[in-house]
Short mmCIF file of C-alpha atoms in Angstrom, two decimals:
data_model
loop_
_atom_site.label_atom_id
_atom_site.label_comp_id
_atom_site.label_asym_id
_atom_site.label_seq_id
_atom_site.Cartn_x
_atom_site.Cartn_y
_atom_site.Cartn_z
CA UNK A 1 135.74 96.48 117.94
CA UNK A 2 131.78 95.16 118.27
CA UNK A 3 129.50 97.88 117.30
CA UNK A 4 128.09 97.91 120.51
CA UNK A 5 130.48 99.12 122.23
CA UNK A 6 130.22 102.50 120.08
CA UNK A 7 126.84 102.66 120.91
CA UNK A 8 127.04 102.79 124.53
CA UNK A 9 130.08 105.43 124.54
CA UNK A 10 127.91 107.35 122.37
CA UNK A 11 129.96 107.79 119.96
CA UNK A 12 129.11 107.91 116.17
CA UNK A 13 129.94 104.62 114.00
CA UNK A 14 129.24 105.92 111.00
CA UNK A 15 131.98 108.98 111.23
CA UNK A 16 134.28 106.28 112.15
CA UNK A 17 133.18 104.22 108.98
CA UNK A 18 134.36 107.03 106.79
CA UNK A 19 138.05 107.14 108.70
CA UNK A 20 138.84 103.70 109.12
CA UNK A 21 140.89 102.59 105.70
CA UNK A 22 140.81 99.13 104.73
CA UNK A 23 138.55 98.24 107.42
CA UNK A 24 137.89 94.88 108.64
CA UNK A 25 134.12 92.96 108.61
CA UNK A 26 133.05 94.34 111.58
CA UNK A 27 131.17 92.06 114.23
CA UNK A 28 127.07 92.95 114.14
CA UNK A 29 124.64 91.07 116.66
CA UNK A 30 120.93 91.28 116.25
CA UNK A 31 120.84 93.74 119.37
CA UNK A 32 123.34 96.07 118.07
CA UNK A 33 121.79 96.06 114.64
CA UNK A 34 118.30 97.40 116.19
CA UNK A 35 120.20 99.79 118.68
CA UNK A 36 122.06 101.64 116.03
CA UNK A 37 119.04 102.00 113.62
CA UNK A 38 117.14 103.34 116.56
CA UNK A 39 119.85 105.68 117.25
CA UNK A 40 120.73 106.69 113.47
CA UNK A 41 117.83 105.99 110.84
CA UNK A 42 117.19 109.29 109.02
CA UNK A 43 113.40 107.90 108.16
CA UNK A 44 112.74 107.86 112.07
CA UNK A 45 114.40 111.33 112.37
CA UNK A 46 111.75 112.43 109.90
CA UNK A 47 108.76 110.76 112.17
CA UNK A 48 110.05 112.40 115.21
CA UNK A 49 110.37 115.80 113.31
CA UNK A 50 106.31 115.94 114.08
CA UNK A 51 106.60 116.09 117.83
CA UNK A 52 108.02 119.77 117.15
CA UNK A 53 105.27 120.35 114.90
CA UNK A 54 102.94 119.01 117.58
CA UNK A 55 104.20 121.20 120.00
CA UNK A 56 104.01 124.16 117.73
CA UNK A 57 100.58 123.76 117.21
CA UNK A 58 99.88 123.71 120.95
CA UNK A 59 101.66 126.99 122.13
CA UNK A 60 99.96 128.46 119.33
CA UNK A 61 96.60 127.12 120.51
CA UNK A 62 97.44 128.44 124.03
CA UNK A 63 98.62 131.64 122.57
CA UNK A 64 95.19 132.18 121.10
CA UNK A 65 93.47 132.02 124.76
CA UNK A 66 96.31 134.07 126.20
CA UNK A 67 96.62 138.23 126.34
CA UNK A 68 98.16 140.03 123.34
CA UNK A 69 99.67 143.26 123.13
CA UNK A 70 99.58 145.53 119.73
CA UNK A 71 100.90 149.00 119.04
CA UNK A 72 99.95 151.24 116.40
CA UNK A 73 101.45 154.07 115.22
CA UNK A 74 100.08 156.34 112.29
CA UNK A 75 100.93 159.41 110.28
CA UNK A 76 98.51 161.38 108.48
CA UNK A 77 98.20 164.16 106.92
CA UNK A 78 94.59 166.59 105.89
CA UNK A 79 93.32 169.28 103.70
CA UNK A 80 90.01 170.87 102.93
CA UNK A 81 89.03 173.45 100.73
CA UNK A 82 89.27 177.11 103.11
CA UNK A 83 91.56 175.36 105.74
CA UNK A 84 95.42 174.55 106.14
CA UNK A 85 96.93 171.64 105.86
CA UNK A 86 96.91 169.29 108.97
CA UNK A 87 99.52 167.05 110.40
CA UNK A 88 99.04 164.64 112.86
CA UNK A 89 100.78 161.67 114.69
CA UNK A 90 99.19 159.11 116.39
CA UNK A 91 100.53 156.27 118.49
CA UNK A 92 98.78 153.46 120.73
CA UNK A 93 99.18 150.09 122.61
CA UNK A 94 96.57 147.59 123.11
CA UNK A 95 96.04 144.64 125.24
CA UNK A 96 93.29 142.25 124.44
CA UNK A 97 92.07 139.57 126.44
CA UNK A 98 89.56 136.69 125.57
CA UNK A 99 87.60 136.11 128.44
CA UNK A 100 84.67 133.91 127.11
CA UNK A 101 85.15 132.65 123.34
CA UNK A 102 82.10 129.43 123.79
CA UNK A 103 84.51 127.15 124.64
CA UNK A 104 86.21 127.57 121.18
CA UNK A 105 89.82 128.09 122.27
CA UNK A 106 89.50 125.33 125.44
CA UNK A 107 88.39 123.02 122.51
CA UNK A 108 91.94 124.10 120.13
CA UNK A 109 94.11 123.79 123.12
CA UNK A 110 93.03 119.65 124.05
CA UNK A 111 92.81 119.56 120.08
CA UNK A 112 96.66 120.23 120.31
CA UNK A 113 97.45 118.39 123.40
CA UNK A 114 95.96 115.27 122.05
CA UNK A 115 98.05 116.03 118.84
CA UNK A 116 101.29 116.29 120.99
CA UNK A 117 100.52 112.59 122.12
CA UNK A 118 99.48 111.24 118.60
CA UNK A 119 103.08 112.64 117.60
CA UNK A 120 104.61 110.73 120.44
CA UNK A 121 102.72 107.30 119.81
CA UNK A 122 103.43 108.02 116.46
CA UNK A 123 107.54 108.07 116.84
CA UNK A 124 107.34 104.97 119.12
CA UNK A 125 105.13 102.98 116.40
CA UNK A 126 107.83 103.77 114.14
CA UNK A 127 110.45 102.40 116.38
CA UNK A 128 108.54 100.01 116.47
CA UNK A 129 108.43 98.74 112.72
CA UNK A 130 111.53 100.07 112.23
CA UNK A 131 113.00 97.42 115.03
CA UNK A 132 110.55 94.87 113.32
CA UNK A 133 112.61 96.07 109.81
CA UNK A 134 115.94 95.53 111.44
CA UNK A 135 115.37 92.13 112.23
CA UNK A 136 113.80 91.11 109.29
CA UNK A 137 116.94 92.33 106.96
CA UNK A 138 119.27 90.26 109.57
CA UNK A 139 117.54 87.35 109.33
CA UNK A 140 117.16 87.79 105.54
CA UNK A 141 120.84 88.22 104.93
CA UNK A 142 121.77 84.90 107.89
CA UNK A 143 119.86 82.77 105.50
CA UNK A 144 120.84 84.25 102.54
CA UNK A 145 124.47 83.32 104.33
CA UNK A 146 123.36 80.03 104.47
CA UNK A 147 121.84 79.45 101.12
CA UNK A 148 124.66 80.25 99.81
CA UNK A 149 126.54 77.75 101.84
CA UNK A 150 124.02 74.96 100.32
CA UNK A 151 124.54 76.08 96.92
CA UNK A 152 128.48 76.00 97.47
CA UNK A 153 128.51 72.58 99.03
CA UNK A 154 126.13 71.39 96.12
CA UNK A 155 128.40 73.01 93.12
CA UNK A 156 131.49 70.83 95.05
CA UNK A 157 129.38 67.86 95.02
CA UNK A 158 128.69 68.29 91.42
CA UNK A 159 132.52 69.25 91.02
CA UNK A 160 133.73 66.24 92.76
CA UNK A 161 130.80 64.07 90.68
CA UNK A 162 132.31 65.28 87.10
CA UNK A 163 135.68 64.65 88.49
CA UNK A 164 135.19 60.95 88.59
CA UNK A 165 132.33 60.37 85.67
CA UNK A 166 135.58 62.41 83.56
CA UNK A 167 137.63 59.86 85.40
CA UNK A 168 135.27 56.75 84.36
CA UNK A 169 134.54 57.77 81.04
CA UNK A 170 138.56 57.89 80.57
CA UNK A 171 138.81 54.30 81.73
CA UNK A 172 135.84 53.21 79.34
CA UNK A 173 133.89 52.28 82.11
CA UNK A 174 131.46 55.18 81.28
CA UNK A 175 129.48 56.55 78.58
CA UNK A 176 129.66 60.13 77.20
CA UNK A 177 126.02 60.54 78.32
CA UNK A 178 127.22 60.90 81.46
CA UNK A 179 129.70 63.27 81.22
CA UNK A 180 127.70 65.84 79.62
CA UNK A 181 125.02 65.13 81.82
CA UNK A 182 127.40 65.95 84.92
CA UNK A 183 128.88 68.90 83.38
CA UNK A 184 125.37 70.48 82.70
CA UNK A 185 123.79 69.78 86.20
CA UNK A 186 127.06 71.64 87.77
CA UNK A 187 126.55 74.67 84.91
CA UNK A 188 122.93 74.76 86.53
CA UNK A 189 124.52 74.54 90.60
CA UNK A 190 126.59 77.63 89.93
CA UNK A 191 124.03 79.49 88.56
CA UNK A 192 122.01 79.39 91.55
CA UNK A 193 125.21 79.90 93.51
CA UNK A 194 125.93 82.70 91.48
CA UNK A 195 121.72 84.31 92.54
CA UNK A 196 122.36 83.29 96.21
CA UNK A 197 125.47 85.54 96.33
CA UNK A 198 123.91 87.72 94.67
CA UNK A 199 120.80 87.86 96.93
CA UNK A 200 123.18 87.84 100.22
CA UNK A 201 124.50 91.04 98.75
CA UNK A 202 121.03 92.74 98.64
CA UNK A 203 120.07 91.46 102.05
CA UNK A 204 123.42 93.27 103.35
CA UNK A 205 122.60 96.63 101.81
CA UNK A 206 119.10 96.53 103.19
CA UNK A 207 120.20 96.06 106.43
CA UNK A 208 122.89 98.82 105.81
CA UNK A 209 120.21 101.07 104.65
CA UNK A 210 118.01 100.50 108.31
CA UNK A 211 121.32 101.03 110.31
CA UNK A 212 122.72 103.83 108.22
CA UNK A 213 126.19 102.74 107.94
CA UNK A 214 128.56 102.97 105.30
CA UNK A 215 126.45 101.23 102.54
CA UNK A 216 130.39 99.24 101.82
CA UNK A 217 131.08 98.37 104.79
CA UNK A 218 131.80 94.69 105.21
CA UNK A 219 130.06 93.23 107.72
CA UNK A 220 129.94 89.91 110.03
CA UNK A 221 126.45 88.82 111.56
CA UNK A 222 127.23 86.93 114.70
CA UNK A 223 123.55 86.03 115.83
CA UNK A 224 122.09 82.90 114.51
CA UNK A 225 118.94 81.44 114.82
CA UNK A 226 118.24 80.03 118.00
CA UNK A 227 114.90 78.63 119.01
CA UNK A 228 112.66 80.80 121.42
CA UNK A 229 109.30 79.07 122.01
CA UNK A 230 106.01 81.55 121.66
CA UNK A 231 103.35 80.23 124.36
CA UNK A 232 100.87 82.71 124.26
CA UNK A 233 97.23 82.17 122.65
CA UNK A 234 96.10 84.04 119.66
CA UNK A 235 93.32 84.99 121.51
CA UNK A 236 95.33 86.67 124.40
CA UNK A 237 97.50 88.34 121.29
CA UNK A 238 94.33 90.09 120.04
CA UNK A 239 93.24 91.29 123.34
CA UNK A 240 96.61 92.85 123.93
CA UNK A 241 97.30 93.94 120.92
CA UNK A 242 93.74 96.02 121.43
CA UNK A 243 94.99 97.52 124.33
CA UNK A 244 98.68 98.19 123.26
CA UNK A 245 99.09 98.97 119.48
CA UNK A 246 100.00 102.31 118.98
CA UNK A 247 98.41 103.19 115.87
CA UNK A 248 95.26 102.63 117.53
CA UNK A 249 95.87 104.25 119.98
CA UNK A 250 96.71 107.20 117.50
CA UNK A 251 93.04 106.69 116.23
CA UNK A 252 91.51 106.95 119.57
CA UNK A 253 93.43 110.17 120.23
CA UNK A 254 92.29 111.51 116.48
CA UNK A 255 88.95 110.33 117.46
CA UNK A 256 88.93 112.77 120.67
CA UNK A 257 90.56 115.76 118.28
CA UNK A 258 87.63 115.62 115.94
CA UNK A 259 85.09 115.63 119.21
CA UNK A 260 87.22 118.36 120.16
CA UNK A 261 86.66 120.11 116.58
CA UNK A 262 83.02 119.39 117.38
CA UNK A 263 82.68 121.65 120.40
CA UNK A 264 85.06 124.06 118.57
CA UNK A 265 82.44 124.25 115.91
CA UNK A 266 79.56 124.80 117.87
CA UNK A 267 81.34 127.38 119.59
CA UNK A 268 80.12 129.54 116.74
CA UNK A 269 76.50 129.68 118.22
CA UNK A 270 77.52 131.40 121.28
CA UNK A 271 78.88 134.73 121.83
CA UNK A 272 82.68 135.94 122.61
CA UNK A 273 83.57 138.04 125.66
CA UNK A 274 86.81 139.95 125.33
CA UNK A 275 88.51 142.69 127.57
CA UNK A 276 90.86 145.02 125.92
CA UNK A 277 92.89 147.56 127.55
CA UNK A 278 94.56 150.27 125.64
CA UNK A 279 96.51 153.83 125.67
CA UNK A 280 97.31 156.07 123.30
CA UNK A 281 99.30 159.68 122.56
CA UNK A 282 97.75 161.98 119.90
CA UNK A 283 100.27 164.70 118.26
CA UNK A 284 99.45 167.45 116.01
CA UNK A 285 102.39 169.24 114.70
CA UNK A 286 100.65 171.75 111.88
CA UNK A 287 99.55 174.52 111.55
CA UNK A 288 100.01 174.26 115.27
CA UNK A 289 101.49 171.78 117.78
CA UNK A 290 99.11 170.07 120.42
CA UNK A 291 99.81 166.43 122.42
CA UNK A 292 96.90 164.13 123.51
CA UNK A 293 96.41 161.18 126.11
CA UNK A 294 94.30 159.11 126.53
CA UNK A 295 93.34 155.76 128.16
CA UNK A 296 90.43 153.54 127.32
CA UNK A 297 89.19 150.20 128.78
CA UNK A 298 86.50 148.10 126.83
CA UNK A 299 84.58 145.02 127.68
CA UNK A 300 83.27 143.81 124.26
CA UNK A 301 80.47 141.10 123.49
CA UNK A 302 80.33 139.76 120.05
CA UNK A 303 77.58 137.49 119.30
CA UNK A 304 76.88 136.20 115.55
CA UNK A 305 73.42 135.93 115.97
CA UNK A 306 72.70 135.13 111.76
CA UNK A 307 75.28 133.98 108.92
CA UNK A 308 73.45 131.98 106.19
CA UNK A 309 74.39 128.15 107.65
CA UNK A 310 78.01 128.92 108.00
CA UNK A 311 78.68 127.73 111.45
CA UNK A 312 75.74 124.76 110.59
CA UNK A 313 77.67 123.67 108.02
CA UNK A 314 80.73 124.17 109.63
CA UNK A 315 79.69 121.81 113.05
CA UNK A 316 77.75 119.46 109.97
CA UNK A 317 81.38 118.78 108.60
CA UNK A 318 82.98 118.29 111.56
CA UNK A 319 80.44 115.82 112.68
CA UNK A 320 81.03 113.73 109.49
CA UNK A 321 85.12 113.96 110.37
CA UNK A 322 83.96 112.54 113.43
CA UNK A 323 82.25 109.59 111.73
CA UNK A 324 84.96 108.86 109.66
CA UNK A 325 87.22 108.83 112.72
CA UNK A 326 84.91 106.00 114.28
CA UNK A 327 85.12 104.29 111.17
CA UNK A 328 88.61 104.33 110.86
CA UNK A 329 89.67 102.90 114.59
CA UNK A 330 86.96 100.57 113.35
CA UNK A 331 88.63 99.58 110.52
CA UNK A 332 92.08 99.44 111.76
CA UNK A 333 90.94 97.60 114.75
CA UNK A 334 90.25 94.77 111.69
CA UNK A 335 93.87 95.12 110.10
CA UNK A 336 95.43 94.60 113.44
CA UNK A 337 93.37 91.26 113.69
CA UNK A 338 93.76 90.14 110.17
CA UNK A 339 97.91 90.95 111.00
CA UNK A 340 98.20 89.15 113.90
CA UNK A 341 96.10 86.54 113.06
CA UNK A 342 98.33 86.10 109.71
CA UNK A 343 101.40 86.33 111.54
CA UNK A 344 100.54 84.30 113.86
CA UNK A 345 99.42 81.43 111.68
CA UNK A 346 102.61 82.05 109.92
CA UNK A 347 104.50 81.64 112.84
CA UNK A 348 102.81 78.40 113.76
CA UNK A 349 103.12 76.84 110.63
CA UNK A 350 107.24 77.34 110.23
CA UNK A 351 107.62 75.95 113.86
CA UNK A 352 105.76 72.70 113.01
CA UNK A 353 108.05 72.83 109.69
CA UNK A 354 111.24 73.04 111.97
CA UNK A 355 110.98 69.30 113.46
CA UNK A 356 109.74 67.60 110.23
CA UNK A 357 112.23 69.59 107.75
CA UNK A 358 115.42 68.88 110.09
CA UNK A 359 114.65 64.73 109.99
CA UNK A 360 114.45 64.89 106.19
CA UNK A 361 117.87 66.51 106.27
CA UNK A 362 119.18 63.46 107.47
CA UNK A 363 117.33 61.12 105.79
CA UNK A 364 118.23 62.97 102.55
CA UNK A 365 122.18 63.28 103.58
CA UNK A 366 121.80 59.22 103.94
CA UNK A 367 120.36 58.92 100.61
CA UNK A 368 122.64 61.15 98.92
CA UNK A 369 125.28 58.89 100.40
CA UNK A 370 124.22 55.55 98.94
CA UNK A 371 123.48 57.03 95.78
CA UNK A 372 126.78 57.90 95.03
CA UNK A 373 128.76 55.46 96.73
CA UNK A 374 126.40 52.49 94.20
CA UNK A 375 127.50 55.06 91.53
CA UNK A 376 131.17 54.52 92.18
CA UNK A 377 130.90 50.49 92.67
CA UNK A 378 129.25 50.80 89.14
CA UNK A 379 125.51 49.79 90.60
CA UNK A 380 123.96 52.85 89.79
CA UNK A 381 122.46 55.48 87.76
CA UNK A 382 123.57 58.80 87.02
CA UNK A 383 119.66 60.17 87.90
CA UNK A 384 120.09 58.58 91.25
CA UNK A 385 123.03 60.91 91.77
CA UNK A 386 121.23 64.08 90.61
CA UNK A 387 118.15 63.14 92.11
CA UNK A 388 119.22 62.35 95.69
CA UNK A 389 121.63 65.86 95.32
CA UNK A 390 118.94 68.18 94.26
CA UNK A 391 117.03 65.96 97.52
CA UNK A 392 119.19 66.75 99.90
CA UNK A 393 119.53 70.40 98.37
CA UNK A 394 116.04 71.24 98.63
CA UNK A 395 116.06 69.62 102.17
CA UNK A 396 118.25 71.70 103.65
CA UNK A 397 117.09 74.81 101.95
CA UNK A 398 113.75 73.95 103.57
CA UNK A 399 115.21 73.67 107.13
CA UNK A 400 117.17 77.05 106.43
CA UNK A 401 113.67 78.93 105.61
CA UNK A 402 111.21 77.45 108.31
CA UNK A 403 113.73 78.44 110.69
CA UNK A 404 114.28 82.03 109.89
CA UNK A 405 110.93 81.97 108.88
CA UNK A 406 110.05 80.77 112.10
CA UNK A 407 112.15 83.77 113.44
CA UNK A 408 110.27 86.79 111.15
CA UNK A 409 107.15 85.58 112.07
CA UNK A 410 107.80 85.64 115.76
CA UNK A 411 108.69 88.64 115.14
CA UNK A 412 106.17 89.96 113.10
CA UNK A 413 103.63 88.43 115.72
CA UNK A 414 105.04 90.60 118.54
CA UNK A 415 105.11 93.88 115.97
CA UNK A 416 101.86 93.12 115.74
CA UNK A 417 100.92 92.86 119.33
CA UNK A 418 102.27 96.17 119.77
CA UNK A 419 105.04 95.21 122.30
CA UNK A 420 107.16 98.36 123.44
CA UNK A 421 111.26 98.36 122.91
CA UNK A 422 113.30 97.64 125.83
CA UNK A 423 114.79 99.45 127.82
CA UNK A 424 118.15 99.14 125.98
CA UNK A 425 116.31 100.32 123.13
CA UNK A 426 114.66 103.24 124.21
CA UNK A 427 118.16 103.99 125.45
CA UNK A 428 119.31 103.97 121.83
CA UNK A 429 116.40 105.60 120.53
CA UNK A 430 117.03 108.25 123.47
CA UNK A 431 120.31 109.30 121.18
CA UNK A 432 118.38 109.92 117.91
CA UNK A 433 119.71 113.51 116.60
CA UNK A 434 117.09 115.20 114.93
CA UNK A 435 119.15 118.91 114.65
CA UNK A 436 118.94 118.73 111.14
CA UNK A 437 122.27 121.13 111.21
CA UNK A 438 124.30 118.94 113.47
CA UNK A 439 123.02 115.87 111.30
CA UNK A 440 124.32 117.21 107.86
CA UNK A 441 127.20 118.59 109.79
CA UNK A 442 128.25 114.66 110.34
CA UNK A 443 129.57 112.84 106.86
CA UNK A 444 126.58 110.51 105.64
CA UNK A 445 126.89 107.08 105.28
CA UNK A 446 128.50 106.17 101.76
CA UNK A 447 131.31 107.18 99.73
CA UNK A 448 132.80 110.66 100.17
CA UNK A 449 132.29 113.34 97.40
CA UNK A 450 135.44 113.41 95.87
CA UNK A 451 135.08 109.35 95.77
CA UNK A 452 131.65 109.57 94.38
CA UNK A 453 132.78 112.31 91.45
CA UNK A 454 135.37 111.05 90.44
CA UNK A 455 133.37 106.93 89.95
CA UNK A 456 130.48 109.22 88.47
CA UNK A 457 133.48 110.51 85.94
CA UNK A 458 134.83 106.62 85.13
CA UNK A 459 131.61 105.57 84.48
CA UNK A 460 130.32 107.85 82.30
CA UNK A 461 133.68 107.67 79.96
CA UNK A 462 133.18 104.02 79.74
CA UNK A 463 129.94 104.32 78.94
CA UNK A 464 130.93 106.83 76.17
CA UNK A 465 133.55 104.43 75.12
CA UNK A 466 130.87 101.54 74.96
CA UNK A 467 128.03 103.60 73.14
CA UNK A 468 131.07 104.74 70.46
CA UNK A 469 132.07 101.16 69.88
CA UNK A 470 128.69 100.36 69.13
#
């Protein structure tokens, strides 16, 4: 069943991972790769953990403007010399209200709202390189795929070469020469088979790792490269990317918290108005018993009219913060041109490799072809055949890589223009579970416990049985 279809039930692939013995490669399309890391990445979980934090900090900031309530309550006990003892109880509640605090606590409140929505940008940025991840670790592992289909077809080539030198050389129609030379150019083909499988494998367990699966499970990657033209100007890229990318959008916000931390600052050269509002019960109970009530009501102005530079130096340093805060949506506004205009050149260059790469293919398929063919009728040489081999080799290893390169950079160009998931997407990022007790509740994504003990077990013994043999 396609991984998709798990996705929109909601229901939880990697639980059904864990249950599903002997399972078959499961079917994975680019979509439903990006869909289920959106929906099940633990990294993004993290991200999204500071949109709580955000939020945390702004009822606090509210609470701080709002009316509090404290109660007291107090035992003591007295003596003088010539007097009895004295016991008393005393017990009060007081309200306090900040009426005028120089704009202090207005400034910490936007402060935190403008946090809450650099949390938010922050998560969708995120998605946003973590879709850009996905996609790179798919097409990594397709052309991985295919390299390793190059390096196959080459070590049967070379096979099917030593074959029939072996075969010649038998019949005396051959010298030695040739034989070895076959036999060492196919000990060098399935060496490089041996890395491409090799590198496949890695390319798999990345893109396990972004999708959080079961880091085993076998999987089958049923989108291939198809070409999707790109018609929009560099200059047009920049312009939106300006307007659009979330991480500078992030610095704008952080720019408005620091002028925020500003007027906070500066707050300190006005006064504070506060109401507070109180009653209280007095009890004596020795050497005699007596009760007290009382009410009170004070309106209290607080002005620090001298203290040595402190709030100076406090609105000095959070002037400078501002600076820096210029400085850096300056600076980032730079990396997000240097990106895009690197991706995009990128991008440019691997679709003008496309065209001229696939036409060598050919021509080096036809060459490869009369090479060995004159090497059969006895008209050529045994470098022809490894030359026009490792030709058509490198040929279609070049077509392979512009055209996934062709695909990363496309989509490293839109990453970079800061272009928003779709709405699919957001759909699966909607399901995200970031209760951290529901999400340890679920079995993670590799092998069970028991498995994993008892492998750690096996290997350490034969480890131990290596290090004795030694």
């Amino acid at each position: 069943m396609k991984l998709a279809r798990w996705i929109k039930a909601g229901g939880t692939f990697t639980a059904l991972l864990l249950t599903m013995p002997g399972a078959q490669a499961a079917d994975l399309s680019l979509q439903d790769a990006i869909n289920m890391a959106l929906s099940q990445n633990t990294s993004l979980k993290i991200t999204q953990k500071g949109e709580d934090t955000a939020k945390y900090a702004l009822d606090e900031a509210k609470g701080n403007n709002g009316f509090s309530v404290t109660a007291t309550d107090s035992l003591s006990t007295s003596k003088s010399k010539d007097t009895q003892r004295r016991d008393s109880n005393s017990i009060g509640v007081t309200g306090k209200l900040p009426l005028y605090s120089g704009g202090r606590n207005q400034a910490n409140i936007k402060k935190a709202e403008l946090g809450m929505e650099a949390a938010d940008l922050t998560t969708q940025r995120a998605q946003e390189n973590l879709k850009l991840s996905v996609i790179e670790a798919y097409y990594d592992a397709l052309e991985a795929r295919k390299t390793v289909a190059v390096r196959q077809e080459t070590v049967d080539k070379y096979q099917e070469h030593f074959t029939n030198v072996s075969q010649l050389y038998a019949a005396g129609s051959k010298a030695r020469i040739d034989v070895i030379r076959s036999q060492v150019e196919l000990s060098d083909a399935r060496q490089n088979l041996i890395k491409a499988e090799n590198s496949y494998e890695v390319s798999l367990a990345s893109l396990r790792n972004y999708i959080n699966i079961n880091r085993s499970e076998p999987l089958n990657l049923t989108t291939d490269f198809s070409y999707v033209g790109f018609d929009k100007e560099l200059g047009g890229c920049i312009d939106y990317a300006y307007n659009n990318r979330k991480d500078l959008l992030i610095d704008k916000n952080k720019l408005a918290q620091q002028e925020q931390t500003v007027k906070a600052a500066k707050a300190g050269y006005l006064p504070s108005l506060n109401l507070s509002l109180g009653v209280n019960q007095s009890n004596q109970f020795n050497p005699s018993s007596t009760n007290d009530y009382g009410a009170s009501a004070t309106l209290g102005l607080s002005w620090n009219i001298f203290d040595s530079g402190v709030t100076n130096a406090q609105v000095k340093a959070a002037q400078t913060a501002l600076d820096v805060a210029k400085l850096t949506l300056l600076k980032d506004q730079e990396t997000v041109d240097y990106n895009l205009r690197q991706a995009y050149y990128n991008m440019r260059e691997a679709e003008k490799r496309l065209n001229s790469t696939q036409d060598a293919v050919h021509q080096a398929e036809e060459d490869a072809f009369i090479a060995r063919e004159k090497y059969r009728a006895g008209e050529g040489l045994m470098l022809d055949i490894i030359d026009a081999q490792e030709a058509l080799s490198k040929a279609r290893l070049n077509y392979i890589s512009a055209q996934y390169d062709y695909a990363r950079y496309k989509a490293a160009v839109e990453n970079a223009m800061g272009m928003e998931l779709t709405a699919e997407e957001k759909a699966a990022a909607a399901q995200l579970e970031t209760n951290v007790d529901k999400v340890m509740a679920v079995p993670q994504a590799g092998t069970a416990p028991e498995a994993s003990a008892a492998s750690t077990r096996k290997v350490a013994e034969e480890l131990a049985g290596n290090e004795v043999a030694k």
